[in-house]
Structures are given as C-alpha cells and as structure tokens.
PDB file of C-alpha atoms in Angstrom:
ATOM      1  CA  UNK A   1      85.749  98.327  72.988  1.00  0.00           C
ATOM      2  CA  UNK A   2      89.107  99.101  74.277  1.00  0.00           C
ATOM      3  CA  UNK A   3      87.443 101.203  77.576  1.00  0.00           C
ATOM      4  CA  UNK A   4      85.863  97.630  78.396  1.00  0.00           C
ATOM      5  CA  UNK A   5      89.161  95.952  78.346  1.00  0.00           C
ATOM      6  CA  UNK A   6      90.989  98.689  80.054  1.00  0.00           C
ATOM      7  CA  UNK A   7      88.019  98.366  82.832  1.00  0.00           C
ATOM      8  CA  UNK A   8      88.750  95.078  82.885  1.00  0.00           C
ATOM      9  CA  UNK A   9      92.447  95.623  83.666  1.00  0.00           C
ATOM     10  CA  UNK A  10      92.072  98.193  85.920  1.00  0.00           C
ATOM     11  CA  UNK A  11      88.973  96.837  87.741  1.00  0.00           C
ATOM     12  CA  UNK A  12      91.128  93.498  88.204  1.00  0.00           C
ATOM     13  CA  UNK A  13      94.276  95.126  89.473  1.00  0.00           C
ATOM     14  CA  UNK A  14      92.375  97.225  91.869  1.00  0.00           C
ATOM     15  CA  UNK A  15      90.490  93.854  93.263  1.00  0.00           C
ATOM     16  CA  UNK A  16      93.372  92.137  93.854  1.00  0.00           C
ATOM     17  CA  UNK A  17      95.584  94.808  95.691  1.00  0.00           C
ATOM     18  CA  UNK A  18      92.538  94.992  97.762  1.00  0.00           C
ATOM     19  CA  UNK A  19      92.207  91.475  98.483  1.00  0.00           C
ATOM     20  CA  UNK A  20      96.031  91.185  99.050  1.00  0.00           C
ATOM     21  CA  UNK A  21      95.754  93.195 101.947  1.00  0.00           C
ATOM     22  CA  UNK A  22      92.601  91.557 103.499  1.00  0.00           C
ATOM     23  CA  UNK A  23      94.409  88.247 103.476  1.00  0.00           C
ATOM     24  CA  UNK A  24      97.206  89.823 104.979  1.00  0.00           C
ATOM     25  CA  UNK A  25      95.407  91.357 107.408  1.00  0.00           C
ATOM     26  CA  UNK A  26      93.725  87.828 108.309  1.00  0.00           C
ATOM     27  CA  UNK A  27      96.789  86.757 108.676  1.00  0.00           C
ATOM     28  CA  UNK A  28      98.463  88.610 110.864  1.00  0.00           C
ATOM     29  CA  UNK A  29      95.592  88.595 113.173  1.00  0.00           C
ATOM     30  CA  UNK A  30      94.694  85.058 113.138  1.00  0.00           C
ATOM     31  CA  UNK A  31      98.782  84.546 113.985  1.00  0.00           C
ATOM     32  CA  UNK A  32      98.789  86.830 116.671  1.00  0.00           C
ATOM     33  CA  UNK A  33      95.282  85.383 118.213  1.00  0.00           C
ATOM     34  CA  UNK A  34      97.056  82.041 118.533  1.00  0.00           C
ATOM     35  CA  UNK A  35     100.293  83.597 120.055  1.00  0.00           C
ATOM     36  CA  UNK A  36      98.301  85.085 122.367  1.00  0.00           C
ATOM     37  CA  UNK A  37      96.395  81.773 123.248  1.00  0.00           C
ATOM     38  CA  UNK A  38      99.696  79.960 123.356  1.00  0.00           C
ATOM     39  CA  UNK A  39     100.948  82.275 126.176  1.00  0.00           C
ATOM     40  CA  UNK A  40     104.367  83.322 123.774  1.00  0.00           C
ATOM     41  CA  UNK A  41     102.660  86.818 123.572  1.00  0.00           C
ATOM     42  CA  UNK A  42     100.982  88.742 126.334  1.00  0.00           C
ATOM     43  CA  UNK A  43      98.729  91.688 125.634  1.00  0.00           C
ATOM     44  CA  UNK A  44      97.214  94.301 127.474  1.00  0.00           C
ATOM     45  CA  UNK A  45      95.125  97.476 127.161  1.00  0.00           C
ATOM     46  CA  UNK A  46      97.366 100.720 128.417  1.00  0.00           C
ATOM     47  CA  UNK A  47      96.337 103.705 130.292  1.00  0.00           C
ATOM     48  CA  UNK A  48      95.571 105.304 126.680  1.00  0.00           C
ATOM     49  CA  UNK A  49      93.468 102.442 125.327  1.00  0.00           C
ATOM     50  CA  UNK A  50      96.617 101.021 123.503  1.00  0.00           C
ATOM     51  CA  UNK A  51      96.830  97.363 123.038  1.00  0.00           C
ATOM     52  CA  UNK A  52     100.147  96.571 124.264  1.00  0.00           C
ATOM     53  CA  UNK A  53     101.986  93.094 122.869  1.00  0.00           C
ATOM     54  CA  UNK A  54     105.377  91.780 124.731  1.00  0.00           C
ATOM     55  CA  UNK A  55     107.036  88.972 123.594  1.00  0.00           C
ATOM     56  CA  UNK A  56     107.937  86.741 127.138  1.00  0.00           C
ATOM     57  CA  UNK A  57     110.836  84.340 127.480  1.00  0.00           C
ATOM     58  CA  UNK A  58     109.727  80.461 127.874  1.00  0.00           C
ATOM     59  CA  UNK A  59     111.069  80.109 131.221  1.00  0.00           C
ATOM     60  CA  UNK A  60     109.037  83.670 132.456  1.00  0.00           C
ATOM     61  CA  UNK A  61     105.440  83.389 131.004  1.00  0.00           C
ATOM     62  CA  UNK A  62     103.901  82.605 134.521  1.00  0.00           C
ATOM     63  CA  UNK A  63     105.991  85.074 136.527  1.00  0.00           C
ATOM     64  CA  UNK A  64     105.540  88.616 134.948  1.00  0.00           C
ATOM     65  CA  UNK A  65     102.199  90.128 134.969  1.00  0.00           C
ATOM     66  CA  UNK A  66     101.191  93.103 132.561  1.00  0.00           C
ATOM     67  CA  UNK A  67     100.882  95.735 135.934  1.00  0.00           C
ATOM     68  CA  UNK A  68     104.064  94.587 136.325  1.00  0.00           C
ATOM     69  CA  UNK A  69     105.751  95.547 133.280  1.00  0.00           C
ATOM     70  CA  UNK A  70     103.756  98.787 133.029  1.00  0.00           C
ATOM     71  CA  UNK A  71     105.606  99.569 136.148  1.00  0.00           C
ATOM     72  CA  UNK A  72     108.911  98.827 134.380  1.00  0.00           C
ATOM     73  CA  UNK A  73     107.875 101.247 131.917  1.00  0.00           C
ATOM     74  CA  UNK A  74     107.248 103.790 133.773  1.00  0.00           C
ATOM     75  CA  UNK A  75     110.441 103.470 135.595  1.00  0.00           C
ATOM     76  CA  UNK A  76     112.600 103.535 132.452  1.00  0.00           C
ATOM     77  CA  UNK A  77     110.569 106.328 131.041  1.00  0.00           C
ATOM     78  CA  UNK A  78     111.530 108.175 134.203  1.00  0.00           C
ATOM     79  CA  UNK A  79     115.122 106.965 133.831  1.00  0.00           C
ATOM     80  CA  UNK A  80     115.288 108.053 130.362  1.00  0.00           C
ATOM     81  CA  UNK A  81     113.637 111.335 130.922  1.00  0.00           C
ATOM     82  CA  UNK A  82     116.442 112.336 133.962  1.00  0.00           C
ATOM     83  CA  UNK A  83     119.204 111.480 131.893  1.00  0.00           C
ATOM     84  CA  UNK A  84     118.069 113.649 129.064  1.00  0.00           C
ATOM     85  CA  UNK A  85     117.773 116.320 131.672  1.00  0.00           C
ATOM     86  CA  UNK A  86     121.426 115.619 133.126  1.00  0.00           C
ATOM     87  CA  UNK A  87     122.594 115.931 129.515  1.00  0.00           C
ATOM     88  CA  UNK A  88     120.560 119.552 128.729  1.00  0.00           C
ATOM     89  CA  UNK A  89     122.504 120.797 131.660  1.00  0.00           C
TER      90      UNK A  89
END
C-alpha cells in the first residue's frame, strides 16, 4: 500500500517538474516569436548555423542590417584579438 502512495508522490512530482519546463519553454519562445515580429529583436543564422538575437534601439530598427553587424563583429573580434596580442608582448 505505501509503494502506491509513494508512486503517487513521486510519479506527481516528476510530472510536474516536467511540465514546468515545457510551459517555460512555450513561453520563452512564443515571447521571443512576437519580438521578433514586432521588429524589437532581429535574428539571424551565423556562419556556424547559430541563431543570432540583437536587441535594436527604436530609432535604428530600419537602418542596421544583420551583414552589417556581423561585420561589426568581426571587426571587434579583430580588435580584441590585437590587443590581447599587444598585451602578451
């Protein structure tokens, strides 16, 4: 009798952790679908089949484009990458 209840308990728990995180999951994903939409987020796939999010400003949403900012990474990357080389020296 008390392995039923304790199945019970534990079956119960487990179920609801699990759901939890599916609902949270939804969540997040149905928020960032309409963010997206909305134009307040921009995404793109990267050269390593990363989905990439950036957050723009209101007033900057039509005048960046996502080649664009790759290009700013790449920049700063280099940037980052020569000063950590001046500093090995």
């Amino acid at each position: 009798m008390y392995e039923v209840a304790i199945g019970y308990i534990v079956g119960s728990a487990a179920s609801m952790l699990l759901f939890h995180g599916w609902i949270k999951e939804r969540i997040i994903t149905t928020t960032l679908d309409m963010l997206i939409e909305e134009d307040y987020v921009r995404s793109w796939i990267d050269d390593d089949g990363i989905v990439q999010l950036s957050k723009l400003n209101e007033g900057m949403t039509a005048n960046i484009s996502p080649e664009a900012w790759s290009r700013f990474e790449k920049l700063m990357d280099e940037i980052t990458e020569d000063e950590e080389e001046k500093k090995g020296e």
